[in-house]
mmCIF file of C-alpha atoms and ligand atoms in Angstrom:
data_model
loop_
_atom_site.group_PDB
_atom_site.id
_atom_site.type_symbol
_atom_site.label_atom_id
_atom_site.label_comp_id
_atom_site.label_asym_id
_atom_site.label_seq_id
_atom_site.Cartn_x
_atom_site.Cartn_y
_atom_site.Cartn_z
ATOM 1 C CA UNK W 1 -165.829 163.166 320.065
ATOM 2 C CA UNK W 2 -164.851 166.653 319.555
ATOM 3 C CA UNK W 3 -165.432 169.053 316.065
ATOM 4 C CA UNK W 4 -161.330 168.656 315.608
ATOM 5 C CA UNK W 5 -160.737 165.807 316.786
ATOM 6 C CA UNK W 6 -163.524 163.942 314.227
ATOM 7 C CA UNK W 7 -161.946 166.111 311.620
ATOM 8 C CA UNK W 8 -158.721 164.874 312.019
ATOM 9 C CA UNK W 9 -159.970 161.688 311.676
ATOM 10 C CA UNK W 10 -161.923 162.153 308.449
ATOM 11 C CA UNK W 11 -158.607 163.161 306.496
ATOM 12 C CA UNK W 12 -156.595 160.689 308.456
ATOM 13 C CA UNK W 13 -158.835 157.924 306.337
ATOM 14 C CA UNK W 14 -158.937 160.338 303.398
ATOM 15 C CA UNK W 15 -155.139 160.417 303.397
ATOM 16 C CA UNK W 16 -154.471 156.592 303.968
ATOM 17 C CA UNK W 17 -156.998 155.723 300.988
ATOM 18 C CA UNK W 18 -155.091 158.203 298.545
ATOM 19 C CA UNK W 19 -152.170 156.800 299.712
ATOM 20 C CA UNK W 20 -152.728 153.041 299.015
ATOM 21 C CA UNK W 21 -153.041 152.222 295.463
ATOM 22 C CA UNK W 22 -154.523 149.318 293.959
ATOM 23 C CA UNK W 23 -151.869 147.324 293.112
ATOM 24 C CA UNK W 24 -147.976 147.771 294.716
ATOM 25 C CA UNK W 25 -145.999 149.866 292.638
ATOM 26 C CA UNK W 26 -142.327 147.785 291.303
ATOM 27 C CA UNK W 27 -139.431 149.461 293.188
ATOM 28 C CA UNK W 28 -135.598 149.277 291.739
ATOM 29 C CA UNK W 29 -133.491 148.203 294.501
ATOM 30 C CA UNK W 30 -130.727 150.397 295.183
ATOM 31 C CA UNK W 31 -127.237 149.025 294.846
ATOM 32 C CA UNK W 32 -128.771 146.319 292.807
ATOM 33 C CA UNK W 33 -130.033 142.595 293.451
ATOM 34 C CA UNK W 34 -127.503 140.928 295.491
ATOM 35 C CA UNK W 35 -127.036 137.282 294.691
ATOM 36 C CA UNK W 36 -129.647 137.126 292.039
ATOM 37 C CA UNK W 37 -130.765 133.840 290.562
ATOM 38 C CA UNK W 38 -131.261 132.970 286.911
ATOM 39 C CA UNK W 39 -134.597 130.802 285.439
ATOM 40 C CA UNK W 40 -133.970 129.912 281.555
ATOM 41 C CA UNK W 41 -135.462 127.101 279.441
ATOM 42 C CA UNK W 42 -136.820 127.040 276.252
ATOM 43 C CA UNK W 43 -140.704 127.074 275.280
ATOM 44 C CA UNK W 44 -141.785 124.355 272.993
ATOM 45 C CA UNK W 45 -144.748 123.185 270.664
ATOM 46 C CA UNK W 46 -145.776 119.756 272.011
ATOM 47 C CA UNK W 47 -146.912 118.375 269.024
ATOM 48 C CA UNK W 48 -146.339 119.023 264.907
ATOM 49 C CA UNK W 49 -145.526 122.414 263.876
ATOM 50 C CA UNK W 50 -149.456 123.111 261.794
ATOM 51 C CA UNK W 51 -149.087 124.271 258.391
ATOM 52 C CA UNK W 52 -148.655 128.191 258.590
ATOM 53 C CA UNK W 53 -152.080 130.036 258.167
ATOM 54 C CA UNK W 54 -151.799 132.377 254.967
ATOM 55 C CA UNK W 55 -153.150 135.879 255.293
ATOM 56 C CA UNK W 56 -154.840 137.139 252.503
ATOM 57 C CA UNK W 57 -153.737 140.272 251.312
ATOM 58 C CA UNK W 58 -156.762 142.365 249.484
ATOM 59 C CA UNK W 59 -156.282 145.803 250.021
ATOM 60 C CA UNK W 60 -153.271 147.826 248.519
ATOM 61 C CA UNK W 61 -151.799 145.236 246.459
ATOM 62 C CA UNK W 62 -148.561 147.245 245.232
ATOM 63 C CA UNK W 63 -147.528 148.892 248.230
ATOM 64 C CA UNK W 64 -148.302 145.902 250.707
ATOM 65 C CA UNK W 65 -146.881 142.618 248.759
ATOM 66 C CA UNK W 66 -149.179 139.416 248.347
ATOM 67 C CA UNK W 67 -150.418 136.844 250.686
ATOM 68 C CA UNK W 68 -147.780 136.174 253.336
ATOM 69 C CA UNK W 69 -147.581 133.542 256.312
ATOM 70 C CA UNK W 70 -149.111 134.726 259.261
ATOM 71 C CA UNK W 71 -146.505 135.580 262.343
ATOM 72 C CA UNK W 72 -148.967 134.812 264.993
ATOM 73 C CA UNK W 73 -147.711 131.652 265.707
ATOM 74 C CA UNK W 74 -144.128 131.185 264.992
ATOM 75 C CA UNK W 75 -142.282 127.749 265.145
ATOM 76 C CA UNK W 76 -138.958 126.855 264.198
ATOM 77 C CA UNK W 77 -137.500 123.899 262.917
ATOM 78 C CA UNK W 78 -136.829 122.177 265.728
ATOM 79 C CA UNK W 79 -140.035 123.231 267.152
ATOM 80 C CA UNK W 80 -139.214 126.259 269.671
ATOM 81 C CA UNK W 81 -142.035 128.886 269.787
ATOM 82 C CA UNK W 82 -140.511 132.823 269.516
ATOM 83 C CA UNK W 83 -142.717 135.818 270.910
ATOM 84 C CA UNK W 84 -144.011 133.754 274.102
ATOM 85 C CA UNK W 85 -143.979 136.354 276.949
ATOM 86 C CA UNK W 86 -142.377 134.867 280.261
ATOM 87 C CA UNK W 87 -143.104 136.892 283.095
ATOM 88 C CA UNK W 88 -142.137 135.794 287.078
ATOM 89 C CA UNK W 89 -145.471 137.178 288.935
ATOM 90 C CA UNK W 90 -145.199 139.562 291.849
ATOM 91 C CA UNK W 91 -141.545 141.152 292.736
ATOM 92 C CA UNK W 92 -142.360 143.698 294.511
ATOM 93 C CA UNK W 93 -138.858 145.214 293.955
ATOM 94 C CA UNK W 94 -135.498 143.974 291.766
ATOM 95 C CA UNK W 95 -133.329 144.912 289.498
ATOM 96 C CA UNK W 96 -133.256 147.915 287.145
ATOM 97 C CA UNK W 97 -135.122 147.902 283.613
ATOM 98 C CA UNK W 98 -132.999 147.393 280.352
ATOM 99 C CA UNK W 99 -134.910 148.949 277.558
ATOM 100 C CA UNK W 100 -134.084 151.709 275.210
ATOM 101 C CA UNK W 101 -135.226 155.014 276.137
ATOM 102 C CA UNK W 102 -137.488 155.342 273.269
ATOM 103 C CA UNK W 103 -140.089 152.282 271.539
ATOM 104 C CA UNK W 104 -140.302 152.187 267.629
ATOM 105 C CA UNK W 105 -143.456 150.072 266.410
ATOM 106 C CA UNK W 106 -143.027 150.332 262.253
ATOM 107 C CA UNK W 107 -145.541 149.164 259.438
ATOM 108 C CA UNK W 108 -143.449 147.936 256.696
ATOM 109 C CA UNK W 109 -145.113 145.715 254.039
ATOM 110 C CA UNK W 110 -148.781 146.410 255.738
ATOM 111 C CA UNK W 111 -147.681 144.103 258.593
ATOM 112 C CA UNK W 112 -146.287 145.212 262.103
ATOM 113 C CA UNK W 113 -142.932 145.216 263.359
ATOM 114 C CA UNK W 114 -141.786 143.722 265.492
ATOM 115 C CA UNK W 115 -145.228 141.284 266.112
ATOM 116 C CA UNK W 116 -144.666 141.535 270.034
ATOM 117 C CA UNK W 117 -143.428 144.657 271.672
ATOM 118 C CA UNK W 118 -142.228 144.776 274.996
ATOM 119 C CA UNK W 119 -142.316 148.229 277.013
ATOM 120 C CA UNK W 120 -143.144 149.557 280.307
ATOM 121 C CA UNK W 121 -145.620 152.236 281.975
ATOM 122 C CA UNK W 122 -144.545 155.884 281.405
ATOM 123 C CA UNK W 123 -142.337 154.721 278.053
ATOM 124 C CA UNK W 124 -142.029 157.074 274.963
ATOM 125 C CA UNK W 125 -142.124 156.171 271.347
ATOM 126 C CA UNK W 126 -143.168 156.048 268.005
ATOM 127 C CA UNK W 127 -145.587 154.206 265.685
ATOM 128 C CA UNK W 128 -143.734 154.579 262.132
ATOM 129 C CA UNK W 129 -145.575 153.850 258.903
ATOM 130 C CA UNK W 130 -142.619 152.718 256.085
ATOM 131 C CA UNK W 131 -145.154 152.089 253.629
ATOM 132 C CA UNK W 132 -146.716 153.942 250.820
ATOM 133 C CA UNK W 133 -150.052 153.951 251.504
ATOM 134 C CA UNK W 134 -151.932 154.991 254.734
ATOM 135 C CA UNK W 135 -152.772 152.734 257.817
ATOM 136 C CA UNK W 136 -155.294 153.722 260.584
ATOM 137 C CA UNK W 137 -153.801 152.586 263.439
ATOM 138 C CA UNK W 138 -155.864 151.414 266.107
ATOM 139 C CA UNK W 139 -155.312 149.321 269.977
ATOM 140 C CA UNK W 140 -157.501 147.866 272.275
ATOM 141 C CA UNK W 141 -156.811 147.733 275.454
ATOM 142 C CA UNK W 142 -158.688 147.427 279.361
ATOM 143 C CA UNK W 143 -157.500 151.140 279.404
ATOM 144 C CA UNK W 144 -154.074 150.951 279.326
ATOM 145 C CA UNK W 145 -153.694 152.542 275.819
ATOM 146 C CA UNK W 146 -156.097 153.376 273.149
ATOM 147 C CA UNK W 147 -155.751 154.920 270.167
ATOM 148 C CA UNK W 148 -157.393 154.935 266.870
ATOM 149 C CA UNK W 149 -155.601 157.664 264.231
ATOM 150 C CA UNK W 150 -155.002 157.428 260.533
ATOM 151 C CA UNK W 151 -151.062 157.565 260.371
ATOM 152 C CA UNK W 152 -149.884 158.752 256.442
ATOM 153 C CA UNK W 153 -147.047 157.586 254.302
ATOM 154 C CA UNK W 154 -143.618 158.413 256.284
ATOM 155 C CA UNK W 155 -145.498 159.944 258.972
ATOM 156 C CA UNK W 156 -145.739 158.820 262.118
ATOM 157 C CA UNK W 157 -147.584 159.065 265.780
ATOM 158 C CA UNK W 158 -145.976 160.349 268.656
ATOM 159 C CA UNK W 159 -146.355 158.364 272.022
ATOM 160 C CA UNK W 160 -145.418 160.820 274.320
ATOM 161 C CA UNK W 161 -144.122 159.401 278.277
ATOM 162 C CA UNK W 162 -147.749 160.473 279.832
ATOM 163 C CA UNK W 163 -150.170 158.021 277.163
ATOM 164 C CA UNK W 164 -149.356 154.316 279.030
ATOM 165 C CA UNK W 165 -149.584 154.993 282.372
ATOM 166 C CA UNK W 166 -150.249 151.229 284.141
ATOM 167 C CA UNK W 167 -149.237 147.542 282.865
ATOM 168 C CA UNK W 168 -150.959 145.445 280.728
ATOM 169 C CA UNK W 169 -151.798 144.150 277.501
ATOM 170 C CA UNK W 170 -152.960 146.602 274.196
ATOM 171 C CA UNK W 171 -154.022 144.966 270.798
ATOM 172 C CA UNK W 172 -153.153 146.652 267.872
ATOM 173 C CA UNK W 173 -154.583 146.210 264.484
ATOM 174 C CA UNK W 174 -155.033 148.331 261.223
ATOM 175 C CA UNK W 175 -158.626 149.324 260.339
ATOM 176 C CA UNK W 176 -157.728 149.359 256.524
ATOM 177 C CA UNK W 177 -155.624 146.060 255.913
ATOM 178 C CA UNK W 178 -157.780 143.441 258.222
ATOM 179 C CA UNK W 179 -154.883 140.820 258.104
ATOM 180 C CA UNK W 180 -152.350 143.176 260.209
ATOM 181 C CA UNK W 181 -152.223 142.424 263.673
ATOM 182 C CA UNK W 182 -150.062 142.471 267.330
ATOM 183 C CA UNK W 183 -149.340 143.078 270.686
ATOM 184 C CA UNK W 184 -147.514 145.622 272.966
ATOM 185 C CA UNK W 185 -146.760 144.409 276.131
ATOM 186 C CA UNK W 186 -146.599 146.857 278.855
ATOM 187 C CA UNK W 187 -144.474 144.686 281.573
ATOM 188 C CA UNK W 188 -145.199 145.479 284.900
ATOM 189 C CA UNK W 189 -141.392 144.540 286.103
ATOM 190 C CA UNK W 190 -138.009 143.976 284.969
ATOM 191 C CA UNK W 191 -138.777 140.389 285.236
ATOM 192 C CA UNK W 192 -140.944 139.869 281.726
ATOM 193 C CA UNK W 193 -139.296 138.484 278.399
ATOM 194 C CA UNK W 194 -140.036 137.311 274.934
ATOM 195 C CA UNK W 195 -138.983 133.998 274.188
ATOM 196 C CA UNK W 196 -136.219 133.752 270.628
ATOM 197 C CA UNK W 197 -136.389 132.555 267.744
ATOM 198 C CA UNK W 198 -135.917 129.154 268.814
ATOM 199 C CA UNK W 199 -137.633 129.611 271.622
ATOM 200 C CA UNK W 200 -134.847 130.378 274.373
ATOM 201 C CA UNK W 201 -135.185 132.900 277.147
ATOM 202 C CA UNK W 202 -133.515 134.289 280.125
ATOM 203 C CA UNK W 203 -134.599 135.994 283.126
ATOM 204 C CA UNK W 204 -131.223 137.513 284.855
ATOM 205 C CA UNK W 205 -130.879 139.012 288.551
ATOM 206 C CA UNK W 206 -134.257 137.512 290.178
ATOM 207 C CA UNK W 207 -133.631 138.292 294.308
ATOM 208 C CA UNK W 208 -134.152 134.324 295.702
ATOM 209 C CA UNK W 209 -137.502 133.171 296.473
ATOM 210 C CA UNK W 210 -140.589 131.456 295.527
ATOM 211 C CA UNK W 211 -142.512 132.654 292.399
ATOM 212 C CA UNK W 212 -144.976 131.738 289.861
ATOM 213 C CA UNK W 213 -143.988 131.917 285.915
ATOM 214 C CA UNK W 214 -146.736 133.612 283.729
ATOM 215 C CA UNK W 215 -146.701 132.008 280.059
ATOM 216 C CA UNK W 216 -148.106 133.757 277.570
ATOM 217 C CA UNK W 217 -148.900 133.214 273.658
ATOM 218 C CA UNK W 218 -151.507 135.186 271.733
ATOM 219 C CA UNK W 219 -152.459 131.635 270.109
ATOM 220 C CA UNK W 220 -151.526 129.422 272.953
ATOM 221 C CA UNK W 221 -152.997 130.884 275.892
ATOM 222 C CA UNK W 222 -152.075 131.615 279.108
ATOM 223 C CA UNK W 223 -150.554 129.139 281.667
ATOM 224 C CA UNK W 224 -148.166 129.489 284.896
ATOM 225 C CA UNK W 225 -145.745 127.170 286.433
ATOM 226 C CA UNK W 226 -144.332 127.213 290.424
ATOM 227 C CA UNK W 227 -140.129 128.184 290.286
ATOM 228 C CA UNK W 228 -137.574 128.626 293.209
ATOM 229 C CA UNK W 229 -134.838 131.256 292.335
ATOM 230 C CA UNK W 230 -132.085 130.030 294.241
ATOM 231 C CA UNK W 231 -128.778 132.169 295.233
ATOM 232 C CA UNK W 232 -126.400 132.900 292.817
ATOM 233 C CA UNK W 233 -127.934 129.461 290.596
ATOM 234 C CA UNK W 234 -129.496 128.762 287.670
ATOM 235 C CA UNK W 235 -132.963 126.903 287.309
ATOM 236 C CA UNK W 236 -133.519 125.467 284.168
ATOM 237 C CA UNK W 237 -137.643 125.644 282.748
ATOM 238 C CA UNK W 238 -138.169 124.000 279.934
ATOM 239 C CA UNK W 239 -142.266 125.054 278.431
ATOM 240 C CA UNK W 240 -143.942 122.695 276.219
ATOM 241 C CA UNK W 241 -147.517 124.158 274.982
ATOM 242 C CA UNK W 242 -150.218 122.660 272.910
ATOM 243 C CA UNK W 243 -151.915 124.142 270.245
HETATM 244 CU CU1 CU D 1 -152.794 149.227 257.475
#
């Protein structure tokens, strides 16, 4: 083989490697899906509601209130399960996102708010602290996003668009009140929601096909279920999970 000709050949491979990433990148189709499907349902506790676990509050008394219920696990009265995050696996292209432009994630009352927050790679935002006293905000993540800064009363830390760069799950949790504690979701497509308060969720404009549901509860685990998107229909799911 010639000098060149081997050259050429070196960053030919060089090139293609670059060029393929790990895992396929979520496209937005142009024009839009056409003749989308719907799946909705409702996720469920199978069983009794359990007594809600009480966080103790022992740390900054005044400024963060007493002993509250813990929001980990949230059932309602007729036993629907809110913040369960529904997510079809695999579109490799779809619809366009619907998020604000900008994330707010507050501390208010030493406890997080909202519990779950759902974003996506390259989003901007803000952790706010509402209280009165400081909170060292800190995440865990496999490298999505982490951060571990002291965050003062009415201040608050910038996120800026270049921090989560991939999908996937961060913790977050406060190094000064133990008891405050949630999740930011970083949703790989279009196609991931958070179940309601009573447990009801939609996912709009899926292009037809075959898929598998992702269920997710920071308490319940993870489990999937098989789903056909049909044209222009709507396939009901309903998700019962045990404690
Ligand atoms: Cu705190």
């Amino acid at each position: 083989m010639k000098f060149l000709q081997w050259v050429s050949l070196v960053l030919g491979s060089l090139f293609v490697l670059a060029a393929s990433p790990a895992s396929a990148e979520y496209t937005v189709m142009s024009g839009g899906v056409k003749d989308g499907g719907t799946v909705s349902g409702r996720v469920t506790l199978n069983g009794p509601a359990p007594a809600p676990v009480i966080l103790k509050v022992d740390e900054d008394i005044q400024a963060c209130g007493g002993d509250r219920p813990s929001d980990e696990l949230v059932v309602s009265g007729s036993g629907g399960i809110q913040n369960v995050v529904l997510s079809i696996e695999t579109v490799a292209s779809g619809k366009d996102w619907n998020l604000p432009k900008e994330f707010t994630y507050d501390q208010k009352k030493c406890t997080f708010v909202p519990r779950i927050l759902l974003i996506k790679p390259d989003m901007e935002g803000a952790v706010l602290n509402s209280d009165s006293v400081g909170h060292n905000f800190h995440t865990i993540s496999k490298g999505v996003y982490n951060v571990n800064k002291k965050i003062q009363p009415g201040s608050k830390l910038v996120v800026s668009k270049d921090k989560i760069r991939k999908s996937g799950m961060i913790r977050a949790k406060c190094d000064i009140h133990s008891w405050m504690g949630g999740y930011w979701i970083v949703a790989e497509t279009p196609y991931t929601v958070l179940s309601g308060k009573d447990g009801n969720f939609s996912i709009t404009n899926i292009p037809p096909g075959n898929y598998t549901l992702n269920i997710w509860h920071e308490k319940l685990g993870e489990s999937k279920q098989k789903l056909v998107v049909k044209k222009g229909e709507t396939t009901k799911i309903d998700v019962a999970l045990k404690l």
